[in-house]
Short mmCIF file of C-alpha atoms and ligand atoms in Angstrom, two decimals:
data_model
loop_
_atom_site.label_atom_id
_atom_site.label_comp_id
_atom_site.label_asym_id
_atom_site.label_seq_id
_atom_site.Cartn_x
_atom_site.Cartn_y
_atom_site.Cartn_z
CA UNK A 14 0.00 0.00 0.00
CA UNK A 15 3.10 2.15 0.63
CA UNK A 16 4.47 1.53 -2.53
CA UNK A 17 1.24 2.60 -4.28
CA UNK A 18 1.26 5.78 -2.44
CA UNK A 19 4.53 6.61 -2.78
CA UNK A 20 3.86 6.26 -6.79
CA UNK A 21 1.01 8.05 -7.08
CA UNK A 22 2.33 11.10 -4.71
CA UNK A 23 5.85 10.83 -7.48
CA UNK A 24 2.93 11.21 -10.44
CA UNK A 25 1.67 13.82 -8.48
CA UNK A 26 4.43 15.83 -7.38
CA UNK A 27 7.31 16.16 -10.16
CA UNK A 28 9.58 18.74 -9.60
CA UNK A 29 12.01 19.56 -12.59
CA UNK A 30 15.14 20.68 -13.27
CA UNK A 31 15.52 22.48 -16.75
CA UNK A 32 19.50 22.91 -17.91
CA UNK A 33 20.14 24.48 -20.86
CA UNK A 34 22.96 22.30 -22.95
CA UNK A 35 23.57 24.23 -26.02
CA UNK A 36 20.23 25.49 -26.94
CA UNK A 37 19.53 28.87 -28.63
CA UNK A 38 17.19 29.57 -26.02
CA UNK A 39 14.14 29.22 -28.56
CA UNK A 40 13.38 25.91 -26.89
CA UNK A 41 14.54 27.45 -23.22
CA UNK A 42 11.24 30.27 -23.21
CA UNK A 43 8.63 27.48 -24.43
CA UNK A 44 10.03 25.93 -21.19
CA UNK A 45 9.61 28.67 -18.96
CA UNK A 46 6.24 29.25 -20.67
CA UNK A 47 4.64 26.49 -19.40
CA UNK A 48 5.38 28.45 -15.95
CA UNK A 49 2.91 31.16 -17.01
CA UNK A 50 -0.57 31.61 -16.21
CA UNK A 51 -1.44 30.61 -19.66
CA UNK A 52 -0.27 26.80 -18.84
CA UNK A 53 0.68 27.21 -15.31
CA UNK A 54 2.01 24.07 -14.84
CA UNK A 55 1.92 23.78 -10.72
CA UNK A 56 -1.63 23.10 -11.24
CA UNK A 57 -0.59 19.55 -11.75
CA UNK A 58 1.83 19.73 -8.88
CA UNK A 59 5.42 20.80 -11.05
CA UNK A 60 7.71 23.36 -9.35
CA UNK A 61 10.87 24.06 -10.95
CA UNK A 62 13.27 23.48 -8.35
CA UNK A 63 16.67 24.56 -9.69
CA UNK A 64 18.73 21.90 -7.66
CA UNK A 65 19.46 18.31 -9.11
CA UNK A 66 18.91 17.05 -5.29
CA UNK A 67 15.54 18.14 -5.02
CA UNK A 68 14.65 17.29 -8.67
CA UNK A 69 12.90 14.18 -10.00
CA UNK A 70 12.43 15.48 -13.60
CA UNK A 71 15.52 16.54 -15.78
CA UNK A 72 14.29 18.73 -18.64
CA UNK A 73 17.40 18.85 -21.19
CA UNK A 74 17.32 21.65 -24.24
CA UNK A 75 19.80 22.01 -26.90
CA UNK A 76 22.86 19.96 -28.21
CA UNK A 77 25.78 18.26 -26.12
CA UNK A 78 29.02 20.04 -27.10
CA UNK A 79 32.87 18.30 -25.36
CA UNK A 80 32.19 21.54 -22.38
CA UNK A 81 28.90 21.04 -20.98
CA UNK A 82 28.76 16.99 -21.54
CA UNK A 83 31.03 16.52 -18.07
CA UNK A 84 28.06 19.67 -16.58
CA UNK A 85 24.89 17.11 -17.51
CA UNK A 86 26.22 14.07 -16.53
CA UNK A 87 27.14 15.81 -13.17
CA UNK A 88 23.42 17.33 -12.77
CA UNK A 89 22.12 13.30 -14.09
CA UNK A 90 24.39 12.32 -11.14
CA UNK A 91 23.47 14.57 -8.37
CA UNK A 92 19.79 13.92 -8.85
CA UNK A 93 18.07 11.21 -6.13
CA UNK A 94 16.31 8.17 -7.76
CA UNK A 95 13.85 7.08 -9.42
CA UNK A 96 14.32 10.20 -11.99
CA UNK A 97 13.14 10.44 -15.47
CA UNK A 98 15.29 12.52 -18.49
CA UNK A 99 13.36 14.82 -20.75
CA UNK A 100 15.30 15.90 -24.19
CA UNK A 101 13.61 18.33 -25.52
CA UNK A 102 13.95 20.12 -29.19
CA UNK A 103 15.41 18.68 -32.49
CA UNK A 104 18.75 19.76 -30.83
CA UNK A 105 17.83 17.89 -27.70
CA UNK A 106 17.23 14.91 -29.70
CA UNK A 107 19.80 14.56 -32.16
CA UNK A 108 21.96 17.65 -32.54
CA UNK A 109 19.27 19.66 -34.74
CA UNK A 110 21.17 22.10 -37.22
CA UNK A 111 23.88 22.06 -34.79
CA UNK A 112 24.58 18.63 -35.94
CA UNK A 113 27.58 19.13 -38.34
CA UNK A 114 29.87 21.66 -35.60
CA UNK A 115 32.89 20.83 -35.20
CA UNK A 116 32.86 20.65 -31.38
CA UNK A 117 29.18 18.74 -30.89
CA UNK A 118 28.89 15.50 -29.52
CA UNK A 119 25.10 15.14 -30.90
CA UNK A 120 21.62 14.34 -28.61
CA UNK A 121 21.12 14.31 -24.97
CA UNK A 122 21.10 10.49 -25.20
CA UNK A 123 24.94 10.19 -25.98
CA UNK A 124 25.89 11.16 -22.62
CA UNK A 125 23.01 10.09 -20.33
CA UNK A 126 19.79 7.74 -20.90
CA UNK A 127 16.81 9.53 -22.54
CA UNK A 128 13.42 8.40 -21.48
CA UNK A 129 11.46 10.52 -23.14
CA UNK A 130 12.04 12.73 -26.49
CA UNK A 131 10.09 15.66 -27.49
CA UNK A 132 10.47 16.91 -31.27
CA UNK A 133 10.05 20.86 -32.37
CA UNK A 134 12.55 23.58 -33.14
CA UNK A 135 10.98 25.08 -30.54
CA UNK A 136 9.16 22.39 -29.39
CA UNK A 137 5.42 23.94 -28.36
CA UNK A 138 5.12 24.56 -24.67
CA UNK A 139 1.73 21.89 -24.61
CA UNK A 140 4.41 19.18 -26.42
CA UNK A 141 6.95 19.99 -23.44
CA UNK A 142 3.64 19.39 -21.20
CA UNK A 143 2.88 16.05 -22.83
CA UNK A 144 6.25 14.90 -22.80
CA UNK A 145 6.43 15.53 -19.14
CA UNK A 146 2.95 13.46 -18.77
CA UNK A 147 4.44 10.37 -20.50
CA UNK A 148 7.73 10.64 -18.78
CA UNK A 149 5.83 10.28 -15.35
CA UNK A 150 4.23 6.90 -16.69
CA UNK A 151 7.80 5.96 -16.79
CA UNK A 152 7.98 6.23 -13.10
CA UNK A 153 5.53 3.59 -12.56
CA UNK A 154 8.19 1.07 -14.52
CA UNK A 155 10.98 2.40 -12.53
CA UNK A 156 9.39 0.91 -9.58
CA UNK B 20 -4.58 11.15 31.82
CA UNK B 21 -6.54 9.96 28.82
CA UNK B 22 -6.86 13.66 28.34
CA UNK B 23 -2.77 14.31 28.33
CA UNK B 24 -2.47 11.15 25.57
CA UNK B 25 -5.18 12.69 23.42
CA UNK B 26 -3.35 16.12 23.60
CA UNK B 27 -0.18 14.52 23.01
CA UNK B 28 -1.48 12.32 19.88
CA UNK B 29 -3.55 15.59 18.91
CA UNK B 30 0.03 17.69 18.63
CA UNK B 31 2.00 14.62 16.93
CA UNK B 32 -1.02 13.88 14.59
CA UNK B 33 -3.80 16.65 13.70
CA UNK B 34 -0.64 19.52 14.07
CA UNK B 35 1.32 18.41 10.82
CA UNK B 36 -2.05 17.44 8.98
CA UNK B 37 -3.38 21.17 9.61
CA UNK B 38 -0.04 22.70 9.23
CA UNK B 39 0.08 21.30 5.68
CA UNK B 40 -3.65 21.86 4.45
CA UNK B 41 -2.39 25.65 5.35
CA UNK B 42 1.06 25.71 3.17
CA UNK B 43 -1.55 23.81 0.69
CA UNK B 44 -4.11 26.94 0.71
CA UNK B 45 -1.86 29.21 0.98
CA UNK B 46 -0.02 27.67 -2.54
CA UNK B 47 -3.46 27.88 -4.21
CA UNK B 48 -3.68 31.63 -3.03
CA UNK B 49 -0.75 32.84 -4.06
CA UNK B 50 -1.47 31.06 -7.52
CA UNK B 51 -4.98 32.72 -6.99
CA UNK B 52 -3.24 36.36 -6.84
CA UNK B 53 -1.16 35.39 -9.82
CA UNK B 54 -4.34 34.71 -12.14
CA UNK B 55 -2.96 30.46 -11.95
CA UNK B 56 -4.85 28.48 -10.94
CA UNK B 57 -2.66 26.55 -8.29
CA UNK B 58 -2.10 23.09 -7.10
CA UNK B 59 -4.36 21.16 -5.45
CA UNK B 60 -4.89 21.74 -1.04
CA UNK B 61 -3.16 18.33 -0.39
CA UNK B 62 -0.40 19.36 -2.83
CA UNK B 63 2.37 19.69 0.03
CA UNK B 64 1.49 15.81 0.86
CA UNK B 65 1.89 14.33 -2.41
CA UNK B 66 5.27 16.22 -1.82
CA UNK B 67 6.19 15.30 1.21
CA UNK B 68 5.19 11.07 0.55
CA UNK B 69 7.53 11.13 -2.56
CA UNK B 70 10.38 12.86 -1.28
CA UNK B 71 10.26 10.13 2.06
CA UNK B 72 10.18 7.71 -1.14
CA UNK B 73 13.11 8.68 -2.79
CA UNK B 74 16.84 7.39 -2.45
CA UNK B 75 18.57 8.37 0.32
CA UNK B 76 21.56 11.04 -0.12
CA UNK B 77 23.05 12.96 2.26
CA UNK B 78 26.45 15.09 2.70
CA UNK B 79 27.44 13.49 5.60
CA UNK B 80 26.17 12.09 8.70
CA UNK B 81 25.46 15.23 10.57
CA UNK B 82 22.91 16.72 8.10
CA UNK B 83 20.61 13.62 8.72
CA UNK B 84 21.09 14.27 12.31
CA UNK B 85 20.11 17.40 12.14
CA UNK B 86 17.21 17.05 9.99
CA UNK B 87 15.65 14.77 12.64
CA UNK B 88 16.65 16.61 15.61
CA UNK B 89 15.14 19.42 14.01
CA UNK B 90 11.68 17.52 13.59
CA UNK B 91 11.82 16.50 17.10
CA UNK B 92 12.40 20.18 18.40
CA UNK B 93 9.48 21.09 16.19
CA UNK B 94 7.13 18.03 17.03
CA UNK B 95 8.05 18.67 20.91
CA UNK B 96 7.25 22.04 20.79
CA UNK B 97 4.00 21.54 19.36
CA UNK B 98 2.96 18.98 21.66
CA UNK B 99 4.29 21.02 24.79
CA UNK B 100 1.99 23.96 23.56
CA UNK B 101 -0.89 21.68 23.43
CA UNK B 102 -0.46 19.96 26.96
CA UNK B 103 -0.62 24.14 27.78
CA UNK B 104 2.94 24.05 29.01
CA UNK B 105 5.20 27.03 29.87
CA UNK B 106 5.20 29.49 26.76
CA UNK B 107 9.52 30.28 27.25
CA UNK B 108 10.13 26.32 27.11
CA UNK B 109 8.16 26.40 24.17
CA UNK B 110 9.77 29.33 22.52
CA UNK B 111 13.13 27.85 24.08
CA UNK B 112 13.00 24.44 22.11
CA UNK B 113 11.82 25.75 18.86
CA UNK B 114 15.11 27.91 19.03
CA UNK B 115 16.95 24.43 19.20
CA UNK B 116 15.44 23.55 16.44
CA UNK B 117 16.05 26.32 14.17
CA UNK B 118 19.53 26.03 15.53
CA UNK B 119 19.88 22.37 13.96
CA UNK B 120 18.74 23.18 10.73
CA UNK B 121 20.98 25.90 10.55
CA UNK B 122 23.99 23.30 11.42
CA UNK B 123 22.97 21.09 9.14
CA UNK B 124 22.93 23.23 6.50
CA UNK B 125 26.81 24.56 7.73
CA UNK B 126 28.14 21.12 8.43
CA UNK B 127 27.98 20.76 3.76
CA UNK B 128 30.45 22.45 2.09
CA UNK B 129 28.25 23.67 -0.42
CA UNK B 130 28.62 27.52 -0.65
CA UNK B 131 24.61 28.35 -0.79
CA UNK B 132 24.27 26.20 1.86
CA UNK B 133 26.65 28.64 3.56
CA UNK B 134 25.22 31.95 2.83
CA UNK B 135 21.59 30.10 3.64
CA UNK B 136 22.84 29.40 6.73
CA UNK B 137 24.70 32.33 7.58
CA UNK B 138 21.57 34.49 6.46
CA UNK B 139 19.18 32.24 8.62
CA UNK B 140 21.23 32.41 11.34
CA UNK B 141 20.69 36.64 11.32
CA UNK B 142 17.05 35.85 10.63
CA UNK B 143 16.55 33.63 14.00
CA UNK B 144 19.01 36.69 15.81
CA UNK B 145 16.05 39.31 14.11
CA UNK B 146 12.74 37.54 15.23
CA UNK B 147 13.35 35.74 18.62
CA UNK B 148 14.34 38.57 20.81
CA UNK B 149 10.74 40.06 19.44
CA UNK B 150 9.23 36.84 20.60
CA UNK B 151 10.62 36.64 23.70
CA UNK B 152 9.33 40.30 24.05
CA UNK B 153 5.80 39.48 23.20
CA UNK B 154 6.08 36.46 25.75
CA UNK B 155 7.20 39.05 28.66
CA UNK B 156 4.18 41.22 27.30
CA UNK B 157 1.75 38.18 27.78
CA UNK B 158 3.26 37.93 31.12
CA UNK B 159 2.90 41.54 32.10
CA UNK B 160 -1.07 41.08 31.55
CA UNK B 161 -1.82 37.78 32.73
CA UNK B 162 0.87 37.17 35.96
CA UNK B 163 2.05 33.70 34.02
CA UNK B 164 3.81 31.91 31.54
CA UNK B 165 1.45 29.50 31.34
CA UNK B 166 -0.82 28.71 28.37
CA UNK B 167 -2.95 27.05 30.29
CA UNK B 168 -3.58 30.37 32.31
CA UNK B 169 -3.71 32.70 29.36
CA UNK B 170 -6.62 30.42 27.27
CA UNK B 171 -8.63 31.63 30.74
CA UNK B 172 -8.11 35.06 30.68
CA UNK B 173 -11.71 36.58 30.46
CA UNK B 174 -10.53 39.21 28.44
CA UNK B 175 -8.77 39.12 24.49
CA UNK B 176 -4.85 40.04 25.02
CA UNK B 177 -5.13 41.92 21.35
CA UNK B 178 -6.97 45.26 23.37
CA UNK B 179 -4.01 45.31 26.05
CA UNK B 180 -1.24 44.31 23.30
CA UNK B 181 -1.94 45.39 20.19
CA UNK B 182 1.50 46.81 19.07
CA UNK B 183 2.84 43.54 20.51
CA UNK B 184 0.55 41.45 17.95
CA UNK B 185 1.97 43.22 14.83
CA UNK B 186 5.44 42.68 16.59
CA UNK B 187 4.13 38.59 16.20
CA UNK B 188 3.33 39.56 12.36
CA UNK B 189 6.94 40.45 11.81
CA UNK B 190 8.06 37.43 13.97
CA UNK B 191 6.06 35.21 11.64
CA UNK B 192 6.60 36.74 8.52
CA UNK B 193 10.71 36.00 9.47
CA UNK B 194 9.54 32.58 10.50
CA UNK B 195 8.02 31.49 7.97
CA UNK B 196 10.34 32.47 5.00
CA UNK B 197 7.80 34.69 3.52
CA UNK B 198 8.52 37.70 1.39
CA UNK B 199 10.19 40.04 2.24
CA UNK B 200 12.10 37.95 4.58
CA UNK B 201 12.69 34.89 2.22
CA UNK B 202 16.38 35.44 2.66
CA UNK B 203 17.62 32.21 3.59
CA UNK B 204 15.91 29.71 1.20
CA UNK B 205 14.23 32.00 -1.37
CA UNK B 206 10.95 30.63 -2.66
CA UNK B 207 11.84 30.28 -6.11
CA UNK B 208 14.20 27.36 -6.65
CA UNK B 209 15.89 29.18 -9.10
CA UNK B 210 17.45 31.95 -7.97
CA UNK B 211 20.55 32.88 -7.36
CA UNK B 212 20.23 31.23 -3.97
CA UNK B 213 19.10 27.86 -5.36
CA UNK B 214 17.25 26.78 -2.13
CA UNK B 215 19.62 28.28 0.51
CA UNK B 216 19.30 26.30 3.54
CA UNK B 217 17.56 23.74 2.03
CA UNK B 218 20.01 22.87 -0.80
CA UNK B 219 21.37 20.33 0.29
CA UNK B 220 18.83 18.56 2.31
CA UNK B 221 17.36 15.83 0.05
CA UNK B 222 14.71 13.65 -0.49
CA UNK B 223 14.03 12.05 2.85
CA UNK B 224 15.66 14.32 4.80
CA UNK B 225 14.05 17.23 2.97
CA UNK B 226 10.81 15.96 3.86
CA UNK B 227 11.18 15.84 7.92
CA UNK B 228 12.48 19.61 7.14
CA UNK B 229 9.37 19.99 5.73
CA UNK B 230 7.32 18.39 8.08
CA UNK B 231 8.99 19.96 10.73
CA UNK B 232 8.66 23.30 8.81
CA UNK B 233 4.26 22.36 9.36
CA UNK B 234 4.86 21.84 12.77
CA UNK B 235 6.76 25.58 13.24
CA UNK B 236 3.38 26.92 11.29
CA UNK B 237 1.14 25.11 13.89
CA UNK B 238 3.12 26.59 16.40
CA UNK B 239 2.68 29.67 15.57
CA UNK B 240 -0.40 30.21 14.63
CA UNK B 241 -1.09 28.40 18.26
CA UNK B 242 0.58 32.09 18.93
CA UNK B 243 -1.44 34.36 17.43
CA UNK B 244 -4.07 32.86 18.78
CA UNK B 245 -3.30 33.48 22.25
CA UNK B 246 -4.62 37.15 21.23
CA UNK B 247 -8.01 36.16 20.95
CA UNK B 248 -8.30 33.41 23.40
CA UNK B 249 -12.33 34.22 24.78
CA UNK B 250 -14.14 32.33 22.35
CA UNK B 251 -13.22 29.95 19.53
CA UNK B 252 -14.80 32.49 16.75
CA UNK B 253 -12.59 35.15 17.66
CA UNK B 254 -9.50 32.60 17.55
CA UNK B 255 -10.83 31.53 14.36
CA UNK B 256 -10.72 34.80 12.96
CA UNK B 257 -7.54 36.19 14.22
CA UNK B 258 -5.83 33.08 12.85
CA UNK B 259 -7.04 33.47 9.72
CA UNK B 260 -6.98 37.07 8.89
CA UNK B 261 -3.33 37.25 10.39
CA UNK B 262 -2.38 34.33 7.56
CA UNK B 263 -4.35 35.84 5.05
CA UNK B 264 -2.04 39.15 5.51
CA UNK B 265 1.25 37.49 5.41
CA UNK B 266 0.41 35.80 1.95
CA UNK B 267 -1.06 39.23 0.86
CA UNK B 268 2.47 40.91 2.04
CA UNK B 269 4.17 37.68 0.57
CA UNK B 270 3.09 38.62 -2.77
CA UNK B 271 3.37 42.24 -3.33
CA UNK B 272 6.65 42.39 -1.58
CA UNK B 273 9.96 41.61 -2.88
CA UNK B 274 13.06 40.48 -1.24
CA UNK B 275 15.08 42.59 0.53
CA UNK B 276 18.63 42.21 2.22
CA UNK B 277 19.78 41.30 5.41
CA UNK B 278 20.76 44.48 6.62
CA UNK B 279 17.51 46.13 6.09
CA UNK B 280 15.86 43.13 7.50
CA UNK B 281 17.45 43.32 10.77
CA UNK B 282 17.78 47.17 10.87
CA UNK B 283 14.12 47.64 9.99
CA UNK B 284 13.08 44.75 12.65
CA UNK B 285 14.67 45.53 15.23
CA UNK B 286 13.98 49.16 14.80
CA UNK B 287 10.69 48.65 14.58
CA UNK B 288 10.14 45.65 16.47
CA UNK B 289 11.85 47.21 19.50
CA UNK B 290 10.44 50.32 19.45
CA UNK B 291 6.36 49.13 19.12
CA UNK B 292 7.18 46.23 21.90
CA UNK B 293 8.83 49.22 24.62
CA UNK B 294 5.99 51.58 23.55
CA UNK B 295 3.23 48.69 24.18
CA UNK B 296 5.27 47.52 27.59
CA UNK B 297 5.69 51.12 29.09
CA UNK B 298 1.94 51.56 28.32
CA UNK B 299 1.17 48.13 30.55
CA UNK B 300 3.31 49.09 32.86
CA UNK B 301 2.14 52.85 34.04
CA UNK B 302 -1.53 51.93 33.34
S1 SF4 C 421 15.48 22.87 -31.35
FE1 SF4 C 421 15.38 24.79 -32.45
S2 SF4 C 421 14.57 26.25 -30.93
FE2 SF4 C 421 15.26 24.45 -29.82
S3 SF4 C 421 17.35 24.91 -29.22
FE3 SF4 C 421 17.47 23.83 -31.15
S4 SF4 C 421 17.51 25.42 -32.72
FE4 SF4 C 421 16.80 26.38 -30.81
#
């Protein structure tokens, strides 16, 4: 009984942490607009907490360049299981137009483990919503 | 004693339940003033039941220590106030508690730990010489320390103290973290603070924080209602309209600094305490 409440509390209660990789912040202000009263996501319980230890939700824009791959894996690190990864953007997801630099690694899932992948250069704040929906499903596996 | 057990169960039990519907209304009414719609009123349980689910971190020993000697100062507190006990012990032992978050929060080497610490260390030095104050005040009027003997006072303390009830506010407002006073763990994640004293405190441990956090609110509200202690409608009322007014001042107020926080408070504080005392005193 425990176990189901602790699940359905987690479903209930994600808090995320949003780090900017490489984006060009197009995909960085859909994310904060989902803050807004417009979408205001804490109706469903989501405060963005800023600090891997508190988070249980890691929200990842923009490409993976050789500088800020050692920064996510860190943040991945830091953050207390069961936790869920978010990639976010054609540049979350595979490197977008960034693909071809010279000092790109590529997506979000060449450095850490991707559970869920939302597609859009931007990606539209309800996608970012959605994706955050399905990634909590992934909780109840992680059990 | 059937009575004492009930009180005690009622302060270990119905304290932290009330103390959370409260942060739980007072999230929907700040989303309310911000045209959101908010989270739901059990919102800070769904919280608090998945961060005692998650894995277990900590910095070292001493912060999980702390963390539950913190709860215990809070829970004890709580319960001492409901078995009508002496109001300084009470206001005594919540100091210790405060004291062990705030060493907690020092004993990680994380630098917003630090400054959290440091600046909730010059919050506890800004709001309980004002609560001792009020508790000398409460004296003054009613010969006692006792709760016990101030719930029977036939008349409400708020005529003979008023200046020493907005002295409370300011006490609470510190207490509670709320604007402008949200120096040491600023409410937005965010910020340049990330969660100040908190930071570092995870999952488990965040939640007896946070638990123990509900109890502190209990506490003192328990307070405030010592102003208004003739008839449970007038409690009622002064409860509420006095936490109605710190979210109101929580959200059109911005942060300030510590300096103006302690210059302002004790100025203040001070002055409206020794104007209200003086007044009891030559009466
Ligand atoms: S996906 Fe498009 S909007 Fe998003 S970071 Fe990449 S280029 Fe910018």
């Amino acid at each position: 009984m425990f176990k189901r409440m602790i699940t359905e509390s987690r479903i209930k209660s994600p808090w995320l942490l949003h780090y900017d990789c490489g984006s060009c912040n197009g995909c960085d202000i859909e994310v904060l607009a989902c803050l807004t009263p417009v979408y205001d996501i804490e109706r469903f319980g989501i405060v963005n907490v800023g600090n891997p230890m508190h988070a249980d939700i890691l929200l990842v824009t923009g490409t993976v360049n050789h500088r800020n791959k050692k920064v996510l894996v860190n943040l991945y690190d830091q953050m207390p299981h069961p936790k869920v990864v978010v990639a976010i953007g054609s540049c979350g997801l595979s490197g977008g137009i960034f693909r071809e630099a010279y000092n790109v690694v590529g997506g979000v899932d060449k450095v850490i483990p991707v559970d869920v992948y939302v597609p859009g250069c931007p990606a539209k704040p309800e996608a970012i919503i959605d994706g955050v929906v399905i990634g909590l499903q992934k909780f109840h596996e992680k059990m | 004693m059937i009575n004492t057990c009930a009180l005690i169960l009622a302060g270990l039990v119905a304290a932290p339940l009330a103390g959370g519907l409260v942060n739980g209304l007072d999230r929907i009414l700040t989303a309310r003033f911000q045209a959101r719609v908010g989270p739901p009123v059990v919102q800070p349980f769904y919280d608090v039941v998945k961060l005692l689910g998650k894995e277990k971190t900590v910095v070292n020993v001493w912060q999980a220590f702390c963390a539950y000697c913190y709860l215990a100062a809070t829970a004890i507190s709580v319960v001492l106030f409901f078995l009508q006990s002496d109001l300084l012990l009470i206001l005594f032992i919540q100091a210790v508690g405060a004291v062990f978050l705030v060493i907690g929060a020092l004993s990680s080497t994380s630098p917003y730990s630090q400054v959290g610490a440091q600046r909730e260390l010059l919050q506890i030095l800004s709001y309980e010489p004002l609560l001792v104050l009020v508790t000398v005040g409460i004296y003054l009027e009613t010969g006692s320390f006792k709760i016990g003997q101030v719930y029977a006072w036939d008349e409400p303390l708020l005529l003979k103290l008023p200046f020493l009830f907005v002295v409370l506010g300011y006490a609470l407002t510190i207490k509670l973290r709320k604007s402008p006073f949200d120096l040491s763990t600023s409410h937005h994640g965010h910020q340049e603070l990330v969660k100040g004293l908190l930071t570092d405190y995870s999952g488990p441990f965040l939640a007896l924080t946070e638990i123990g956090h509900w109890f502190e609110v209990v506490l003192i509200l328990g307070l405030c209602s010592l102003f208004w202690a003739t008839s449970w409608i007038g409690m009622i009322i002064i409860v509420a309209t006095t936490y109605f007014l710190e979210i109101v001042i929580d959200n059109v107020s911005a942060r300030m600094n510590w300096r103006w926080m302690l210059g302002y408070v004790w100025a203040m504080g001070l002055t409206l305490s020794v104007v209200n005392l003086v007044w009891l005193y030559v009466r």
